[in-house]
Every structure is written in C-alpha cells, then in structure tokens.
C-alpha cells in the first residue's frame, strides 16, 4: 500500500474546462466499442482517414497467383509501405514476421475453389484464431445475387455478432460473379445490405458512373477493391477517383504486386490515397521510384 503520509492535496481539477469527448474519425463508427474503434484506427490512418490495404489473400481460392508464387520474396518488401495486410492465416503464420506492426485483416470465409461455385463459402476460421493472431479485422465474402447469397450473408452476420462480442471489426467483401452487373445500382444494393446487417466497413469495386452514390448511400466506410491488373496510370486514376468520390481508401493486390515495379507502385498509390496526389503526379512519382530501382 502506498504511504499516505505527505500526500499533497489535489488542486488541479480544471473546473472551468469541460472534459473533452473526441468523436471518432471514421464514418458511421462513433457508437462502436473502444476495442473495435482502436482496431479500425490501426487499419485507417487517423490523419487522412484513409487506408492502403495490400490484398494478398487470392491463394485461398485460386492457388499461387502470379506475383504471389513466393510471398516471402515478392510481398514482404512491400509491407513497409502498406497500412494494412489482408491475407490468410496460413500465409500470416508461415511467412509474415511477427515483429510487424502493420494491421492485419484476416480472411475468415472460404470453402470453394475456382473449380467450383465460388459463392458456396462458409466460415473457415474460428474467432479464437482471430484473437490468437491479434488481427485488426476479419474479412468475409458476401455474394449478393449469387447462388448461395443467403448463406454468405449469414456467414457475415454471424461473424459480426461474434466480432462485436470480442471487439474485432468485420470487413464485408462484395463479390461479383460473372453473371452480375458491375454498375452503381448493384453496388448500392450490395454495400447497403452489408452495412444494414452490421458490417463495420466494406470492400467493393469502383465504377466510373455514379460511384459517389455508392459511397453516399453506405453508412460505413468503403474501401475500393483493386480488381484485375490494369496499366499503372489507369490504376492510379481509379484510386484517385474512388477516394475523391467518397471511398476511405483502397484494397489493392494485383495492381500492386503484378506491377513492373511493385515497391514504386505501392508508394504512388499511398500518395494518391493519403495525400490526394493527382494521378499524373503519382505516375511521375512511380516512374521516378522505378528508375531508382
């Protein structure tokens, strides 16, 4: 017990200064519990309010994707420039150094490969694994309009319930099948359903027409999915347009690790996302960093 003798009388109560109550910086997240907000603040930069997520979880359904044949060789050099890594527990345990300070978003849905119906997923990772691995969020694929739409939605809501219980947010990933329209109306539907059912933030694709209606109608943060590999300037332009139209960052994979200069590309993407650098300037930055090797 502390010695009570000689204790100075407390005087500095600052009675003329109301206690501050800082609002949380992310859209629609102010009422969340402290632990979830703390994890989200590791995913999203509190200064810019945005994130650059590096998606390397493709192998969970399509095997060793081009650029991901050797994660230790191709991806680890990119980690210092990302805010967040989105990956599977197998890659996390076997390749990523536990000394990393980057936020981890763990893929927790799965069960189908590219050889089968992709929407036939289930929850493939237990909440105890997410806690054990100290992750910042859990990612669940949702197939609005897919053959197993209902099952994928229930997967997400189940993880939201569990995530709320243990203070771990859920990222809903809107999947687009080959027969689904990639337009604003579809993504309004998919994102709003996920948000209404409790997803803490959502990953979805960019569309050139009316993307701002997708972000405006979604009450929680949206991060833009990078999608298939396109030329570097086009990818930087897409990222710029997405954040200018309301996205809270990007979750890029192939447009970074399949680039001719992945380290340069992720730095250029980060400049677009966090500094609102124009695509033209970001492309010049990319070329400069590429030339330096």
Short mmCIF file of C-alpha atoms in Angstrom, two decimals:
data_model
loop_
_atom_site.label_atom_id
_atom_site.label_comp_id
_atom_site.label_asym_id
_atom_site.label_seq_id
_atom_site.Cartn_x
_atom_site.Cartn_y
_atom_site.Cartn_z
CA UNK A 1 0.00 0.00 0.00
CA UNK A 2 1.25 3.48 -0.79
CA UNK A 3 2.40 5.63 2.11
CA UNK A 4 -0.41 8.07 2.87
CA UNK A 5 1.82 10.45 4.75
CA UNK A 6 2.79 13.58 2.89
CA UNK A 7 0.19 13.28 0.16
CA UNK A 8 -0.32 16.66 -1.47
CA UNK A 9 -3.89 17.87 -1.67
CA UNK A 10 -5.36 17.57 -5.14
CA UNK A 11 -5.99 21.02 -6.58
CA UNK A 12 -5.93 20.99 -10.36
CA UNK A 13 -9.47 19.96 -11.22
CA UNK A 14 -9.78 22.40 -14.16
CA UNK A 15 -13.38 23.11 -13.25
CA UNK A 16 -13.54 25.78 -15.94
CA UNK A 17 -12.70 23.28 -18.67
CA UNK A 18 -15.32 20.69 -19.70
CA UNK A 19 -13.99 17.20 -20.29
CA UNK A 20 -13.48 16.62 -23.98
CA UNK A 21 -15.14 13.76 -25.79
CA UNK A 22 -13.48 13.24 -29.14
CA UNK A 23 -15.68 11.91 -31.89
CA UNK A 24 -14.29 9.00 -33.90
CA UNK A 25 -12.95 9.95 -37.30
CA UNK A 26 -14.48 7.15 -39.36
CA UNK A 27 -17.88 7.42 -40.97
CA UNK A 28 -20.66 5.68 -39.05
CA UNK A 29 -18.31 4.31 -36.40
CA UNK A 30 -18.72 6.65 -33.45
CA UNK A 31 -21.02 4.38 -31.44
CA UNK A 32 -18.78 1.31 -31.72
CA UNK A 33 -16.99 -0.07 -28.68
CA UNK A 34 -13.49 1.14 -27.80
CA UNK A 35 -11.73 -2.03 -28.90
CA UNK A 36 -13.31 -2.06 -32.36
CA UNK A 37 -12.53 1.63 -32.86
CA UNK A 38 -8.95 1.10 -31.72
CA UNK A 39 -8.50 -1.69 -34.27
CA UNK A 40 -10.10 0.40 -37.01
CA UNK A 41 -7.72 3.24 -36.14
CA UNK A 42 -4.84 0.88 -36.90
CA UNK A 43 -6.32 -0.02 -40.29
CA UNK A 44 -7.24 3.56 -41.24
CA UNK A 45 -4.76 6.39 -40.81
CA UNK A 46 -6.34 8.78 -38.27
CA UNK A 47 -4.75 11.79 -40.01
CA UNK A 48 -6.02 11.14 -43.53
CA UNK A 49 -8.94 8.94 -42.51
CA UNK A 50 -7.92 6.51 -45.25
CA UNK A 51 -6.09 3.24 -45.73
CA UNK A 52 -3.92 1.44 -48.25
CA UNK A 53 -4.67 -2.23 -47.76
CA UNK A 54 -2.43 -4.71 -49.57
CA UNK A 55 -4.59 -7.69 -50.57
CA UNK A 56 -2.62 -10.93 -50.86
CA UNK A 57 -5.33 -13.44 -49.94
CA UNK A 58 -6.01 -14.61 -53.51
CA UNK A 59 -4.48 -18.02 -52.93
CA UNK A 60 -7.30 -19.12 -50.64
CA UNK A 61 -9.41 -19.95 -53.69
CA UNK A 62 -7.11 -19.74 -56.75
CA UNK A 63 -3.74 -21.02 -55.57
CA UNK A 64 -0.36 -19.40 -56.37
CA UNK A 65 -1.50 -16.33 -58.29
CA UNK A 66 1.03 -14.54 -60.50
CA UNK A 67 3.08 -12.35 -58.18
CA UNK A 68 2.19 -14.43 -55.14
CA UNK A 69 4.21 -17.52 -56.01
CA UNK A 70 6.66 -16.58 -53.25
CA UNK A 71 5.14 -14.21 -50.73
CA UNK A 72 8.40 -14.00 -48.81
CA UNK A 73 10.26 -12.76 -51.89
CA UNK A 74 7.62 -10.68 -53.67
CA UNK A 75 5.42 -9.27 -50.90
CA UNK A 76 7.49 -8.68 -47.77
CA UNK A 77 9.41 -5.79 -49.43
CA UNK A 78 6.05 -4.05 -49.93
CA UNK A 79 4.90 -4.33 -46.33
CA UNK A 80 6.60 -1.14 -45.03
CA UNK A 81 4.55 0.96 -47.48
CA UNK A 82 1.12 -0.54 -46.70
CA UNK A 83 -1.16 0.42 -43.84
CA UNK A 84 -2.75 -3.00 -43.68
CA UNK A 85 -2.18 -6.54 -44.90
CA UNK A 86 -5.20 -8.60 -45.96
CA UNK A 87 -4.26 -12.26 -46.01
CA UNK A 88 -4.93 -15.80 -44.77
CA UNK A 89 -3.79 -17.37 -41.53
CA UNK A 90 -1.57 -19.79 -43.42
CA UNK A 91 0.47 -17.00 -45.02
CA UNK A 92 0.45 -14.96 -41.83
CA UNK A 93 1.89 -17.77 -39.76
CA UNK A 94 4.33 -19.17 -42.30
CA UNK A 95 5.72 -16.01 -43.90
CA UNK A 96 4.93 -12.70 -42.17
CA UNK A 97 7.37 -11.79 -39.37
CA UNK A 98 5.56 -11.46 -36.03
CA UNK A 99 7.58 -8.30 -35.40
CA UNK A 100 5.48 -6.44 -37.98
CA UNK A 101 3.47 -3.51 -36.67
CA UNK A 102 1.10 -3.44 -39.62
CA UNK A 103 -2.60 -4.01 -39.11
CA UNK A 104 -3.75 -7.47 -40.15
CA UNK A 105 -7.09 -8.17 -41.81
CA UNK A 106 -7.66 -11.91 -41.77
CA UNK A 107 -9.64 -13.78 -44.41
CA UNK A 108 -12.07 -15.94 -42.42
CA UNK A 109 -14.50 -17.16 -45.09
CA UNK A 110 -13.69 -19.90 -47.56
CA UNK A 111 -14.51 -23.40 -48.72
CA UNK A 112 -14.71 -23.18 -52.51
CA UNK A 113 -12.04 -23.05 -55.21
CA UNK A 114 -12.05 -21.66 -58.74
CA UNK A 115 -13.02 -25.18 -59.84
CA UNK A 116 -16.40 -24.94 -58.07
CA UNK A 117 -19.19 -22.46 -57.35
CA UNK A 118 -17.35 -19.65 -55.52
CA UNK A 119 -20.39 -18.42 -53.61
CA UNK A 120 -20.61 -21.72 -51.71
CA UNK A 121 -18.50 -20.47 -48.82
CA UNK A 122 -18.67 -20.97 -45.08
CA UNK A 123 -16.82 -19.58 -42.10
CA UNK A 124 -13.42 -21.26 -42.32
CA UNK A 125 -11.60 -19.66 -39.38
CA UNK A 126 -12.75 -19.65 -35.76
CA UNK A 127 -12.92 -16.43 -33.75
CA UNK A 128 -10.34 -17.87 -31.36
CA UNK A 129 -7.87 -17.88 -34.23
CA UNK A 130 -8.50 -14.20 -34.90
CA UNK A 131 -7.94 -13.42 -31.24
CA UNK A 132 -4.87 -15.66 -31.09
CA UNK A 133 -3.40 -13.95 -34.15
CA UNK A 134 -4.18 -10.46 -32.78
CA UNK A 135 -5.87 -9.33 -36.00
CA UNK A 136 -7.50 -5.95 -36.54
CA UNK A 137 -10.43 -7.16 -38.65
CA UNK A 138 -11.98 -10.27 -40.17
CA UNK A 139 -12.91 -10.39 -43.86
CA UNK A 140 -15.97 -12.27 -45.08
CA UNK A 141 -17.02 -12.63 -48.73
CA UNK A 142 -20.65 -11.75 -49.46
CA UNK A 143 -22.24 -12.86 -52.74
CA UNK A 144 -25.26 -10.64 -53.30
CA UNK A 145 -27.15 -12.19 -56.21
CA UNK A 146 -25.04 -15.34 -56.10
CA UNK A 147 -26.32 -18.90 -55.90
CA UNK A 148 -25.50 -19.04 -52.18
CA UNK A 149 -26.41 -15.42 -51.40
CA UNK A 150 -28.29 -16.22 -48.18
CA UNK A 151 -25.55 -18.45 -46.81
CA UNK A 152 -22.87 -15.84 -47.45
CA UNK A 153 -24.95 -13.12 -45.78
CA UNK A 154 -25.49 -15.32 -42.74
CA UNK A 155 -21.74 -16.00 -42.65
CA UNK A 156 -21.16 -12.26 -42.40
CA UNK A 157 -23.84 -11.58 -39.79
CA UNK A 158 -22.60 -14.45 -37.67
CA UNK A 159 -19.08 -13.00 -37.69
CA UNK A 160 -20.43 -9.53 -36.92
CA UNK A 161 -22.17 -10.91 -33.83
CA UNK A 162 -19.01 -12.67 -32.71
CA UNK A 163 -16.77 -9.76 -33.66
CA UNK A 164 -18.87 -7.34 -31.63
CA UNK A 165 -18.59 -9.70 -28.69
CA UNK A 166 -14.79 -9.73 -28.81
CA UNK A 167 -14.07 -6.27 -30.20
CA UNK A 168 -12.93 -7.25 -33.70
CA UNK A 169 -14.50 -5.48 -36.70
CA UNK A 170 -15.75 -7.29 -39.79
CA UNK A 171 -14.95 -6.33 -43.37
CA UNK A 172 -17.65 -7.39 -45.82
CA UNK A 173 -16.22 -8.07 -49.27
CA UNK A 174 -18.79 -7.72 -52.04
CA UNK A 175 -18.12 -10.44 -54.59
CA UNK A 176 -19.16 -10.03 -58.20
CA UNK A 177 -19.86 -13.17 -60.18
CA UNK A 178 -19.58 -13.46 -63.94
CA UNK A 179 -23.35 -13.01 -64.36
CA UNK A 180 -23.65 -9.94 -62.10
CA UNK A 181 -23.82 -6.39 -63.43
CA UNK A 182 -20.92 -4.20 -62.36
CA UNK A 183 -22.82 -0.95 -62.03
CA UNK A 184 -23.67 1.57 -59.33
CA UNK A 185 -27.13 0.15 -58.78
CA UNK A 186 -25.74 -3.30 -57.97
CA UNK A 187 -23.06 -1.96 -55.63
CA UNK A 188 -25.55 0.32 -53.89
CA UNK A 189 -27.58 -2.80 -53.18
CA UNK A 190 -24.66 -4.98 -52.10
CA UNK A 191 -22.95 -2.39 -49.90
CA UNK A 192 -26.15 -1.21 -48.25
CA UNK A 193 -27.22 -4.76 -47.40
CA UNK A 194 -23.85 -5.47 -45.79
CA UNK A 195 -23.92 -2.22 -43.81
CA UNK A 196 -27.54 -2.67 -42.71
CA UNK A 197 -26.68 -6.12 -41.37
CA UNK A 198 -23.76 -4.84 -39.32
CA UNK A 199 -20.53 -4.88 -41.35
CA UNK A 200 -18.10 -2.36 -39.89
CA UNK A 201 -16.63 -1.48 -43.27
CA UNK A 202 -16.97 -2.74 -46.82
CA UNK A 203 -14.73 -3.57 -49.76
CA UNK A 204 -16.31 -3.06 -53.15
CA UNK A 205 -15.42 -2.31 -56.75
CA UNK A 206 -15.15 1.07 -58.42
CA UNK A 207 -17.49 2.02 -61.25
CA UNK A 208 -16.92 5.09 -63.37
CA UNK A 209 -20.54 6.18 -63.38
CA UNK A 210 -22.17 7.24 -60.10
CA UNK A 211 -19.64 5.68 -57.72
CA UNK A 212 -20.30 8.61 -55.40
CA UNK A 213 -23.87 7.34 -54.99
CA UNK A 214 -22.46 4.03 -53.76
CA UNK A 215 -20.34 5.69 -51.07
CA UNK A 216 -23.04 8.22 -50.16
CA UNK A 217 -25.70 5.56 -49.65
CA UNK A 218 -23.44 3.37 -47.50
CA UNK A 219 -23.39 4.46 -43.83
CA UNK A 220 -20.00 2.88 -43.08
CA UNK A 221 -16.56 3.28 -44.74
CA UNK A 222 -15.96 1.79 -48.17
CA UNK A 223 -12.55 0.73 -49.47
CA UNK A 224 -12.12 0.25 -53.19
CA UNK A 225 -11.15 -3.18 -54.50
CA UNK A 226 -8.30 -3.04 -57.00
CA UNK A 227 -9.62 -5.78 -59.26
CA UNK A 228 -7.76 -7.13 -62.25
CA UNK A 229 -4.39 -5.79 -63.37
CA UNK A 230 -4.60 -2.62 -65.48
CA UNK A 231 -1.89 -0.15 -66.57
CA UNK A 232 -0.29 1.77 -63.71
CA UNK A 233 -1.65 5.18 -64.69
CA UNK A 234 -5.15 3.73 -65.01
CA UNK A 235 -4.89 2.10 -61.58
CA UNK A 236 -3.70 5.35 -60.00
CA UNK A 237 -6.53 7.22 -61.72
CA UNK A 238 -9.07 4.70 -60.46
CA UNK A 239 -7.73 5.01 -56.90
CA UNK A 240 -7.79 8.81 -57.09
CA UNK A 241 -11.34 8.92 -58.42
CA UNK A 242 -12.53 6.46 -55.79
CA UNK A 243 -11.20 8.43 -52.81
CA UNK A 244 -12.32 11.74 -54.28
CA UNK A 245 -15.81 10.24 -54.61
CA UNK A 246 -16.02 9.11 -51.01
CA UNK A 247 -14.00 5.90 -50.61
CA UNK A 248 -11.97 5.66 -47.41
CA UNK A 249 -9.03 4.06 -49.17
CA UNK A 250 -8.18 1.13 -51.38
CA UNK A 251 -7.54 -2.58 -51.03
CA UNK A 252 -5.24 -3.34 -53.94
CA UNK A 253 -3.48 -6.56 -54.81
CA UNK A 254 -2.76 -7.36 -58.44
CA UNK A 255 -2.38 -3.72 -59.44
CA UNK A 256 0.49 -3.54 -56.97
CA UNK A 257 2.23 -6.91 -56.83
CA UNK A 258 1.83 -7.55 -60.57
CA UNK A 259 3.18 -4.11 -61.45
CA UNK A 260 6.54 -3.82 -63.22
CA UNK A 261 7.80 -2.05 -60.08
CA UNK A 262 5.66 -3.08 -57.09
CA UNK A 263 7.58 -1.08 -54.46
CA UNK A 264 7.28 2.06 -56.55
CA UNK A 265 3.63 1.39 -57.29
CA UNK A 266 2.53 0.96 -53.69
CA UNK A 267 4.24 4.24 -52.77
CA UNK A 268 2.46 6.01 -55.62
CA UNK A 269 -0.88 4.53 -54.53
CA UNK A 270 -0.22 5.69 -50.97
CA UNK A 271 0.47 9.23 -52.21
CA UNK A 272 -2.85 9.23 -54.06
CA UNK A 273 -4.79 7.88 -51.09
CA UNK A 274 -3.23 9.79 -48.20
CA UNK A 275 -2.08 12.99 -49.91
CA UNK A 276 -4.68 13.26 -52.70
CA UNK A 277 -1.84 13.42 -55.21
CA UNK A 278 -3.16 13.66 -58.75
CA UNK A 279 -2.83 10.59 -60.96
CA UNK A 280 -0.40 12.40 -63.28
CA UNK A 281 1.89 13.39 -60.41
CA UNK A 282 1.60 9.96 -58.82
CA UNK A 283 2.56 8.34 -62.11
CA UNK A 284 5.63 10.57 -62.32
CA UNK A 285 6.47 9.53 -58.76
CA UNK A 286 6.05 5.90 -59.78
CA UNK A 287 8.39 6.30 -62.76
CA UNK A 288 10.97 8.14 -60.67
CA UNK A 289 10.99 5.47 -57.96
CA UNK A 290 11.05 2.74 -60.59
CA UNK A 291 14.12 4.29 -62.24
CA UNK A 292 15.91 4.46 -58.89
CA UNK A 293 15.32 0.73 -58.53
#
